[in-house]
Amino acid sequence: MRSGKRSWFVYLAAAIPLIRAFPLIRLKADSTHTIADYIERQVKKHGKRLFMVFEDQQITYLEFNALANRAAHWALAEGFRAGDTIGFMMANRIEYVPIWSGLTKIGVRAALINTNLRGNSVLHALEVAGTKHLLVGDECLDNLGSISDDVISTLTLYVLPEIGLCTPTYPGAINIRESLTNQPTSNPDRSHRDSVRTGDSAFYIYTSGTTGLPKASKFNHQKLTLFSLLGPLLGLRKGKVVYCPLPLYHGAGGVGTVMMALGSGGTIALVRKFSASRFWTDVSRYNATGFIYIGELCRFLLNQPPNPDDGKHGLKFMFGTGLRPDIWRKFQERFRVPWIVEAYGATESNIGAFNFSGKIGSVGKLRGATLLRYDVATDELIRDSEGRYMQCDTGEVGELVSKIPRDPNALLGQFQGYTTEEATEKKILRNVKRAGDAYFRSGDLLRQDADGYFYFIDRIGDTFRWKGENVSTQEVAEALSSFPGVETVNVYGVEIPGHEGRAGMAALVFNRGWEGQFDAKAFHEHVVSRLPSYAIPIFLRVCPESDITETFKLRKVSLRREGYDPERIAEPIYIRDVAANTYTRLHTITDVHIR
């Protein structure tokens, strides 16, 4: 079995779509092409082909377009116009892609909210998107449970129940199922999006930065359309299936998978959520040609008991990010996926890389990228005696920064930023190589080898990755700090052998008089009600006092290094017990079992 190199005819087959893509690449920010134009063009080409399969439902390209048009006409009837934004929170369902697609037809942006967010985090997501309108699937109504009635009353809340299911009542919510069904299926007049430009946001995707709550990352029409090249480049052909077990609010599932299929006339086999035990059954049942992964997904699959049917499937490729070198070869040998394409990029990044060569552990080669020396202990870029940023040598780990074009009308390489100027400016590094230049700060540590290949090492600063999600330590700390008696909270990530990324750990210091009164069960209930599941700390460390710098910053380096071994640490260590809905005292590191 070949490990990744492709024969010449695969690239030849991709050449024609790439040539056709040149006009897209040359688009400027003030061009008038939108993703809605692209969708309508692809629907004309592939009308009766199958676009999506989901459980017992399926829709063709024509039916997908009809659903999108109903969403567009519904929004027009509600008074939405080009430039408006609607918060959108829905689990993987047949309506998800048609709804945001339909909104783009009239120049309205959907803010794709992570379905793990709850309570005030949802309100924050709406606030940074500049909207008080929220469209939710009925399965997400529980996410709003901790928001007060007074606050809910300030929102316009639309609910779309699944077909055939009873919808739970919610104060003030408007059920739009009947209204949506009664809308026209014709394309809305293009004049509704005449004011929209290629450089405008097609929708917002949320991402946790190095500090604070989720930010709404802009995703313009050109960038979204260019993802349609993935299908032809990976050999996905008309009518072939790409399997999607990832959430559609996420860039990998909602952009990568969707646009890969759309660009090839392919079919999306969508499931509600990832299941390691059901994954290969689904791949075979749908006769999938490929799928998009995140690294932790691959580890979950590899940890499943061996099966005689391992490797018996029709997959030709898998594409994604975060496949660590320690499991890459094992995964490919066991499951016999002919071609693994590891990539690098982020929702808001202005640069991307693709490792088409199959070089194990690498994300490929990057143009316009520079690695700058970074001090993990101080969380700062290193400068020389003259105050200039220092570039890394070959093999040296540093923060990846990528150049931003000077021409604001240029789209390729442009950093689109977030919905707030302050958040955008924090990700820009100026005067890096010469006066007046600007670079996007990735927040990622990488290294480059002598052949020019880049390798992802880790996230830096106050963000770590766990279960494929970025976890903001400040968001976690704020949720934990509101528990009675807590004085300070220091949140950080710790490595667990056999798991991708870092698991959350929190060092807690209680107010004087609260010592010895830690109620682990009450604390667990407090945290679960305020945080997404992936952000809930796995370990707790109860400390007698805070370790802070002279500038009142919490020290984390020593805490990360000491980890969670109770035989090395004098303070009590607790581990999350999901089954018992509590935290329990950890007495030996051999008792650590994380699923």
XYZ file of N, CA and C in Angstrom, residues 66-294:
687
model
N -33.772 24.295 -3.206
C -35.145 24.667 -2.865
C -35.271 24.989 -1.375
N -34.638 24.166 -0.522
C -34.647 24.441 0.919
C -33.947 25.764 1.232
N -32.831 25.997 0.556
C -32.102 27.252 0.754
C -32.961 28.445 0.349
N -33.678 28.314 -0.757
C -34.533 29.405 -1.221
C -35.669 29.680 -0.248
N -36.233 28.612 0.329
C -37.272 28.818 1.347
C -36.715 29.624 2.535
N -35.474 29.282 2.957
C -34.856 30.019 4.061
C -34.654 31.488 3.684
N -34.258 31.741 2.441
C -34.047 33.118 1.983
C -35.358 33.903 1.997
N -36.410 33.316 1.435
C -37.703 34.011 1.387
C -38.298 34.188 2.777
N -38.080 33.201 3.666
C -38.542 33.355 5.051
C -37.865 34.560 5.702
N -36.536 34.660 5.543
C -35.791 35.765 6.152
C -36.245 37.109 5.592
N -36.503 37.166 4.286
C -37.014 38.399 3.693
C -38.362 38.775 4.300
N -39.228 37.776 4.483
C -40.545 38.034 5.054
C -40.455 38.529 6.494
N -39.388 38.113 7.192
C -39.178 38.555 8.575
C -38.516 39.934 8.655
N -38.158 40.475 7.495
C -37.578 41.814 7.472
C -36.063 41.876 7.436
N -35.405 40.729 7.289
C -33.949 40.733 7.211
C -33.498 41.208 5.832
N -32.385 41.945 5.828
C -31.845 42.484 4.597
C -30.327 42.326 4.570
N -29.742 42.535 3.406
C -28.289 42.391 3.247
C -27.540 43.180 4.313
N -26.544 42.528 4.921
C -25.764 43.155 5.980
C -26.205 42.760 7.372
N -27.396 42.150 7.488
C -27.883 41.699 8.797
C -27.226 40.369 9.179
N -27.322 40.055 10.460
C -26.755 38.808 10.986
C -27.793 38.086 11.840
N -27.836 36.759 11.702
C -28.703 35.928 12.531
C -27.844 34.891 13.248
N -27.955 34.835 14.559
C -27.306 33.761 15.297
C -27.948 32.435 14.929
N -27.132 31.410 14.733
C -27.643 30.127 14.229
C -27.022 28.996 15.034
N -27.844 28.281 15.795
C -27.364 27.177 16.619
C -28.210 25.947 16.347
N -27.592 24.939 15.742
C -28.320 23.734 15.369
C -27.351 22.567 15.314
N -27.786 21.404 15.759
C -26.971 20.201 15.642
C -26.938 19.763 14.181
N -26.097 18.791 13.863
C -26.048 18.269 12.496
C -27.431 17.780 12.078
N -27.974 18.403 11.046
C -29.298 18.072 10.524
C -29.330 18.388 9.038
N -30.333 17.875 8.360
C -30.458 18.068 6.920
C -30.654 19.543 6.563
N -31.221 20.349 7.512
C -31.511 21.758 7.211
C -30.325 22.689 7.409
N -29.258 22.223 8.058
C -28.192 23.130 8.478
C -27.570 23.886 7.298
N -27.050 23.162 6.336
C -26.378 23.810 5.209
C -27.358 24.623 4.354
N -28.557 24.102 4.053
C -29.498 24.927 3.300
C -29.841 26.258 3.965
N -29.907 26.288 5.309
C -30.277 27.541 5.977
C -29.204 28.604 5.794
N -27.923 28.281 6.104
C -26.926 29.355 5.929
C -26.739 29.696 4.453
N -26.909 28.694 3.575
C -26.797 28.960 2.142
C -27.896 29.905 1.682
N -29.124 29.665 2.154
C -30.233 30.527 1.778
C -30.053 31.947 2.272
N -29.522 32.100 3.471
C -29.293 33.447 4.003
C -28.286 34.215 3.158
N -27.264 33.519 2.635
C -26.281 34.218 1.794
C -26.905 34.725 0.502
N -27.999 34.113 0.055
C -28.651 34.535 -1.190
C -29.260 35.928 -1.083
N -29.489 36.378 0.149
C -30.012 37.737 0.328
C -29.009 38.601 1.110
N -27.765 38.130 1.192
C -26.715 38.921 1.828
C -26.758 38.941 3.333
N -27.475 37.990 3.948
C -27.554 37.905 5.408
C -26.544 36.881 5.905
N -25.847 37.215 6.984
C -24.827 36.325 7.546
C -25.419 35.482 8.674
N -25.082 34.211 8.675
C -25.389 33.344 9.813
C -24.159 33.303 10.712
N -24.356 33.457 11.999
C -23.279 33.301 12.970
C -23.387 31.883 13.520
N -22.470 31.013 13.111
C -22.575 29.574 13.381
C -22.090 29.261 14.798
N -23.016 29.198 15.741
C -22.675 29.085 17.156
C -22.435 27.622 17.543
N -21.354 27.411 18.258
C -20.992 26.088 18.776
C -22.112 25.557 19.665
N -22.599 24.367 19.371
C -23.728 23.812 20.123
C -23.357 23.375 21.534
N -22.074 23.450 21.895
C -21.665 23.150 23.269
C -21.798 24.365 24.180
N -21.944 25.560 23.591
C -22.038 26.765 24.409
C -23.377 26.800 25.141
N -23.322 27.351 26.343
C -24.532 27.400 27.166
C -24.632 28.762 27.837
N -25.859 29.132 28.159
C -26.104 30.309 28.974
C -25.462 31.574 28.468
N -24.668 32.209 29.337
C -24.070 33.498 29.014
C -23.079 33.418 27.855
N -22.516 32.230 27.612
C -21.614 32.077 26.465
C -22.376 32.253 25.155
N -23.632 31.809 25.123
C -24.474 32.011 23.934
C -24.762 33.497 23.760
N -25.086 34.175 24.849
C -25.344 35.611 24.784
C -24.130 36.369 24.283
N -22.948 35.962 24.750
C -21.719 36.597 24.292
C -21.526 36.390 22.793
N -21.808 35.175 22.319
C -21.662 34.884 20.894
C -22.571 35.785 20.060
N -23.775 36.024 20.527
C -24.688 36.922 19.820
C -24.194 38.362 19.866
N -23.673 38.747 21.017
C -23.208 40.126 21.185
C -22.059 40.453 20.237
N -21.055 39.555 20.154
C -19.902 39.861 19.304
C -20.267 39.784 17.820
N -21.372 39.091 17.494
C -21.844 39.049 16.111
C -22.750 40.238 15.797
N -23.083 41.016 16.808
C -23.903 42.204 16.601
C -25.348 41.890 16.272
N -25.909 40.889 16.927
C -27.294 40.520 16.637
C -28.046 40.141 17.903
N -29.342 40.344 17.861
C -30.237 39.875 18.924
C -31.245 38.879 18.365
N -30.923 38.312 17.209
C -31.777 37.308 16.572
C -31.083 35.952 16.648
N -31.813 34.946 17.101
C -31.232 33.621 17.249
C -32.182 32.575 16.679
N -31.681 31.804 15.727
C -32.418 30.680 15.151
C -31.799 29.394 15.683
N -32.599 28.601 16.385
C -32.076 27.382 16.996
C -32.887 26.166 16.560
N -32.212 25.030 16.526
C -32.929 23.767 16.429
C -33.513 23.467 17.789
N -34.646 22.769 17.831
C -35.278 22.490 19.126
C -34.364 21.690 20.042
N -33.388 20.948 19.467
C -32.462 20.165 20.277
C -31.493 21.041 21.063
N -31.425 22.337 20.736
C -30.500 23.248 21.418
C -31.184 24.172 22.418
N -32.482 23.998 22.628
C -33.192 24.887 23.547
C -32.671 24.779 24.976
N -32.214 23.592 25.369
C -31.677 23.421 26.728
C -30.439 24.280 26.961
N -29.730 24.646 25.891
C -28.541 25.481 26.029
C -28.877 26.866 26.570
N -30.133 27.251 26.461
C -30.557 28.585 26.895
C -31.136 28.567 28.302
N -31.172 27.392 28.918
C -31.887 27.203 30.179
C -31.467 28.111 31.307
N -30.183 28.460 31.406
C -29.716 29.266 32.536
C -29.801 30.767 32.282
N -30.301 31.158 31.092
C -30.461 32.582 30.791
C -31.778 33.061 31.388
N -31.762 34.194 32.049
C -32.968 34.694 32.717
C -34.044 35.073 31.704
N -35.293 35.020 32.144
C -36.413 35.378 31.274
C -36.313 36.822 30.801
N -35.803 37.696 31.662
C -35.664 39.107 31.295
C -34.710 39.275 30.115
N -33.634 38.508 30.128
C -32.658 38.610 29.040
C -33.213 37.963 27.779
N -33.844 36.803 27.923
C -34.432 36.117 26.771
C -35.446 37.012 26.070
N -36.172 37.787 26.844
C -37.211 38.646 26.262
C -36.626 39.731 25.364
N -35.334 40.009 25.483
C -34.694 41.019 24.619
C -34.262 40.431 23.279
N -34.357 39.100 23.139
C -33.953 38.436 21.906
C -35.177 38.072 21.067
N -34.965 37.975 19.749
C -35.965 37.364 18.881
C -35.518 35.933 18.666
N -36.290 34.996 19.209
C -35.891 33.591 19.220
C -36.767 32.781 18.270
N -36.126 32.244 17.221
C -36.814 31.391 16.267
C -36.407 29.936 16.523
N -37.375 29.028 16.455
C -37.099 27.611 16.680
C -37.544 26.814 15.458
N -36.643 25.941 14.977
C -36.979 25.052 13.873
C -36.942 23.611 14.374
N -38.103 23.015 14.637
C -38.123 21.620 15.094
C -37.828 20.676 13.936
N -37.343 19.500 14.280
C -37.134 18.494 13.247
C -38.486 17.960 12.776
N -38.528 17.572 11.517
C -39.760 17.068 10.931
C -40.240 15.835 11.691
N -41.513 15.847 12.089
C -42.105 14.674 12.737
C -41.901 14.608 14.232
N -41.175 15.574 14.816
C -40.933 15.552 16.254
C -41.725 16.648 16.946
N -42.127 16.387 18.186
C -42.817 17.397 18.974
C -41.813 18.439 19.449
N -42.212 19.686 19.401
C -41.319 20.766 19.810
C -41.615 21.181 21.241
N -40.623 21.171 22.119
C -40.867 21.656 23.481
C -41.188 23.150 23.454
N -42.087 23.552 24.311
C -42.435 24.974 24.357
C -41.316 25.751 25.037
N -41.140 26.996 24.605
C -40.132 27.856 25.208
C -40.697 29.267 25.186
N -40.619 29.972 26.318
C -41.259 31.296 26.408
C -40.785 32.232 25.294
N -41.724 32.748 24.517
C -41.404 33.743 23.504
C -40.836 33.209 22.210
N -40.603 31.892 22.112
C -39.998 31.321 20.906
C -41.022 31.227 19.786
N -40.565 31.492 18.557
C -41.424 31.437 17.383
C -41.072 30.191 16.580
N -42.021 29.282 16.450
C -41.826 28.065 15.667
C -41.953 28.430 14.184
N -40.878 28.223 13.407
C -40.883 28.659 12.015
C -41.089 27.509 11.024
N -41.362 26.301 11.515
C -41.475 25.154 10.609
C -42.531 25.394 9.526
N -43.737 25.782 9.922
C -44.807 25.966 8.947
C -44.504 27.126 8.011
N -44.009 28.227 8.580
C -43.691 29.396 7.754
C -42.626 29.066 6.717
N -41.624 28.302 7.139
C -40.540 27.929 6.229
C -41.062 27.023 5.114
N -41.910 26.086 5.470
C -42.443 25.132 4.500
C -43.288 25.824 3.431
N -43.942 26.917 3.804
C -44.855 27.601 2.878
C -44.174 28.634 1.982
N -42.861 28.787 2.100
C -42.157 29.784 1.292
C -41.912 29.272 -0.130
N -41.710 30.202 -1.095
C -41.408 29.798 -2.476
C -40.078 29.057 -2.563
N -39.950 28.190 -3.565
C -38.699 27.447 -3.770
C -37.844 28.052 -4.873
N -38.283 29.157 -5.441
C -37.535 29.811 -6.520
C -36.375 30.627 -5.960
N -35.318 30.792 -6.774
C -34.193 31.617 -6.357
C -34.670 33.048 -6.103
N -34.298 33.646 -4.973
C -34.648 35.052 -4.767
C -33.904 35.922 -5.778
N -34.475 37.038 -6.122
C -33.831 37.925 -7.093
C -32.451 38.325 -6.600
N -31.486 38.298 -7.521
C -30.117 38.598 -7.123
C -29.942 40.021 -6.593
N -30.873 40.889 -6.896
C -30.781 42.275 -6.422
C -30.727 42.359 -4.905
N -31.225 41.313 -4.239
C -31.201 41.319 -2.763
C -29.772 41.267 -2.225
N -28.819 40.809 -3.027
C -27.424 40.755 -2.569
C -26.513 41.647 -3.417
N -27.075 42.575 -4.139
C -26.272 43.450 -5.001
C -25.237 44.248 -4.228
N -25.526 44.557 -2.982
C -24.592 45.363 -2.186
C -23.465 44.544 -1.582
N -23.553 43.209 -1.685
C -22.565 42.330 -1.061
C -21.326 42.230 -1.947
N -20.161 42.250 -1.346
C -18.898 42.151 -2.062
C -18.161 40.872 -1.664
N -17.268 40.438 -2.537
C -16.544 39.184 -2.330
C -15.752 39.190 -1.025
N -15.268 40.334 -0.635
C -14.492 40.434 0.602
C -15.324 40.500 1.859
N -16.649 40.572 1.713
C -17.534 40.588 2.884
C -17.649 39.185 3.484
N -18.088 39.117 4.704
C -18.250 37.825 5.377
C -19.470 37.090 4.840
N -19.253 35.821 4.469
C -20.379 34.971 4.085
C -21.106 34.506 5.339
N -20.332 34.173 6.367
C -20.874 33.853 7.682
C -19.771 34.033 8.705
N -20.102 33.856 9.978
C -19.122 33.916 11.060
C -18.959 32.509 11.641
N -17.705 32.149 11.925
C -17.419 30.929 12.673
C -16.711 31.337 13.958
N -17.118 30.749 15.058
C -16.555 31.151 16.351
C -15.290 30.377 16.674
N -14.356 31.092 17.275
C -13.106 30.468 17.672
C -12.667 31.045 19.005
N -12.139 30.207 19.891
C -11.614 30.696 21.164
C -10.198 31.182 20.946
N -9.946 32.444 21.301
C -8.607 33.006 21.172
C -7.756 32.688 22.378
N -6.678 33.404 22.530
C -5.787 33.127 23.652
C -6.348 33.641 24.973
N -7.311 34.558 24.908
C -7.953 35.046 26.136
C -9.427 35.249 25.870
N -10.215 35.165 26.926
C -11.604 35.538 26.840
C -12.518 34.508 26.198
N -13.740 34.955 25.963
C -14.797 34.120 25.396
C -14.637 34.009 23.884
N -15.443 33.154 23.228
C -15.298 32.960 21.772
C -15.409 34.259 20.992
N -14.604 34.365 19.927
C -14.656 35.501 19.012
C -15.332 35.052 17.723
N -16.027 35.975 17.081
C -16.665 35.675 15.799
C -15.667 35.970 14.691
N -15.204 34.914 14.036
C -14.208 35.041 12.984
C -14.905 35.234 11.644
N -14.433 36.222 10.887
C -15.023 36.499 9.576
C -14.574 35.445 8.563
N -15.481 35.108 7.659
C -15.177 34.114 6.629
C -15.755 34.629 5.322
N -14.880 35.212 4.467
C -15.410 35.897 3.288
C -15.799 34.945 2.162
N -16.473 35.493 1.172
C -17.046 34.694 0.088
C -15.982 34.008 -0.754
N -14.848 34.677 -0.988
C -13.809 34.038 -1.794
C -13.183 32.863 -1.059
N -12.853 33.060 0.206
C -12.211 32.002 0.985
C -13.104 30.775 1.053
N -14.402 30.997 1.244
C -15.342 29.890 1.305
C -15.406 29.166 -0.038
N -15.476 29.921 -1.124
C -15.562 29.311 -2.449
C -14.303 28.528 -2.798
N -13.148 29.041 -2.411
C -11.892 28.365 -2.744
C -11.781 26.984 -2.104
N -12.493 26.765 -0.998
C -12.467 25.439 -0.390
C -13.100 24.383 -1.297
N -13.825 24.826 -2.318
C -14.417 23.879 -3.267
C -13.356 23.165 -4.093
N -12.116 23.670 -4.086
C -11.027 23.021 -4.815
C -10.569 21.731 -4.145
N -10.919 21.554 -2.863
C -10.467 20.375 -2.137
C -10.916 19.084 -2.812
N -12.165 19.053 -3.234
C -12.689 17.834 -3.852
C -11.894 17.392 -5.062
N -11.746 18.262 -6.081
C -10.947 17.892 -7.252
C -9.505 17.541 -6.911
N -8.897 18.274 -5.980
C -7.503 18.002 -5.624
C -7.345 16.628 -4.971
N -8.367 16.197 -4.241
C -8.287 14.921 -3.539
C -8.878 13.766 -4.344
N -9.356 14.071 -5.530
C -9.866 13.008 -6.388
C -11.308 12.636 -6.150
N -12.055 13.492 -5.433
C -13.473 13.235 -5.242
C -14.203 13.536 -6.552
N -14.977 12.584 -7.026
C -15.634 12.727 -8.318
C -17.150 12.891 -8.169
N -17.801 13.235 -9.263
C -19.245 13.403 -9.272
C -19.937 12.157 -8.710
N -20.858 12.381 -7.803
C -21.621 11.273 -7.252
C -20.928 10.480 -6.167
N -19.638 10.753 -5.915
C -18.910 10.044 -4.866
C -19.219 10.673 -3.505
N -18.999 9.893 -2.448
C -19.464 10.278 -1.115
C -18.309 10.686 -0.210
N -18.499 11.810 0.498
C -17.580 12.200 1.559
C -18.347 12.118 2.878
N -17.766 11.412 3.846
C -18.426 11.135 5.120
C -18.137 12.253 6.109
N -19.180 12.727 6.808
C -19.017 13.858 7.732
C -19.528 13.511 9.124
N -18.612 13.117 10.040
C -19.000 12.879 11.429
C -18.716 14.076 12.328
N -18.249 15.195 11.732
C -17.851 16.382 12.488
C -18.982 17.402 12.515
N -19.030 18.251 13.549
C -20.117 19.239 13.641
C -20.031 20.272 12.523
N -21.180 20.699 12.039
C -21.230 21.639 10.926
C -20.943 23.077 11.344
N -20.910 23.365 12.655
C -20.493 24.703 13.085
C -18.979 24.841 13.047
N -18.277 23.723 12.860
C -16.823 23.667 12.882
C -16.280 23.830 11.466
N -15.107 24.467 11.318
C -14.551 24.696 9.993
C -14.308 23.429 9.201
N -13.849 22.362 9.883
C -13.535 21.124 9.162
C -14.794 20.505 8.563
N -15.840 20.380 9.372
C -17.069 19.770 8.883
C -17.899 20.723 8.047
N -18.139 21.919 8.567
C -19.056 22.852 7.934
C -18.519 23.553 6.715
N -17.201 23.676 6.613
C -16.596 24.307 5.440
C -15.903 23.254 4.583
N -14.967 22.513 5.182
C -14.183 21.552 4.422
C -15.026 20.494 3.735
N -15.832 19.781 4.504
C -16.642 18.705 3.933
C -17.676 19.232 2.945
N -18.387 20.281 3.335
C -19.465 20.815 2.502
C -18.930 21.328 1.172
N -17.873 22.127 1.217
C -17.360 22.707 -0.012
C -16.632 21.666 -0.868
N -16.029 20.671 -0.222
C -15.394 19.584 -0.962
C -16.416 18.882 -1.844
N -17.575 18.577 -1.258
C -18.629 17.913 -2.026
C -19.207 18.842 -3.077
N -19.484 20.071 -2.689
C -20.104 21.024 -3.595
C -19.233 21.286 -4.819
N -17.921 21.333 -4.615
C -17.009 21.608 -5.714
C -16.834 20.457 -6.679
N -17.241 19.254 -6.279
C -17.049 18.065 -7.116
C -18.345 17.464 -7.626
N -19.483 17.992 -7.161
C -20.743 17.328 -7.466
C -20.891 16.056 -6.671
N -20.241 16.026 -5.496
C -20.267 14.844 -4.640
C -21.418 14.868 -3.655
N -21.458 13.842 -2.822
C -22.530 13.661 -1.841
C -21.958 13.679 -0.432
N -22.642 14.366 0.478
C -22.256 14.396 1.885
C -23.082 13.351 2.636
N -22.410 12.413 3.292
C -23.088 11.482 4.198
C -22.917 12.049 5.605
N -23.965 12.661 6.111
C -23.917 13.387 7.380
C -24.487 12.532 8.503
N -23.794 12.530 9.653
C -24.323 11.877 10.853
C -24.439 12.906 11.963
N -25.260 12.597 12.954
C -25.517 13.545 14.033
C -24.255 13.871 14.825
N -23.488 12.847 15.127
C -22.241 13.072 15.860
C -21.303 11.888 15.640
N -20.048 12.134 15.919
C -19.030 11.102 15.738
C -19.239 9.951 16.714
N -19.111 8.725 16.208
C -19.154 7.529 17.032
C -18.017 6.620 16.595
N -17.084 6.363 17.495
C -15.950 5.505 17.148
C -16.405 4.091 16.826
N -17.412 3.590 17.532
C -17.854 2.213 17.313
C -18.646 2.054 16.021
N -19.250 3.163 15.548
C -20.086 3.090 14.356
C -19.375 3.610 13.098
N -18.208 4.193 13.270
C -17.551 4.928 12.186
C -17.361 4.076 10.934
N -16.698 2.925 11.071
C -16.360 2.127 9.887
C -17.595 1.470 9.274
N -18.591 1.194 10.112
C -19.862 0.683 9.582
C -20.504 1.723 8.679
N -20.486 2.981 9.135
C -21.048 4.069 8.331
C -20.265 4.264 7.035
N -18.943 4.249 7.133
C -18.101 4.440 5.950
C -18.441 3.401 4.887
N -18.618 2.163 5.316
C -18.951 1.096 4.370
C -20.386 1.214 3.865
N -21.292 1.547 4.783
C -22.708 1.638 4.401
C -22.935 2.719 3.353
N -22.232 3.842 3.506
C -22.389 4.936 2.554
C -21.442 4.829 1.360
N -20.568 3.803 1.407
C -19.575 3.636 0.337
C -18.772 4.923 0.141
N -18.273 5.448 1.245
C -17.581 6.735 1.224
C -16.233 6.634 0.533
N -15.898 7.689 -0.202
C -14.597 7.799 -0.862
C -13.575 8.468 0.049
N -14.044 9.377 0.912
C -13.130 10.088 1.796
C -13.852 10.677 2.988
N -13.065 11.225 3.927
C -13.628 11.944 5.068
C -12.601 12.943 5.571
N -13.086 13.936 6.313
C -12.215 14.929 6.943
C -12.095 14.587 8.424
N -10.865 14.614 8.930
C -10.619 14.232 10.317
C -10.043 15.386 11.119
N -10.115 15.248 12.417
C -9.262 15.973 13.347
C -8.517 14.900 14.135
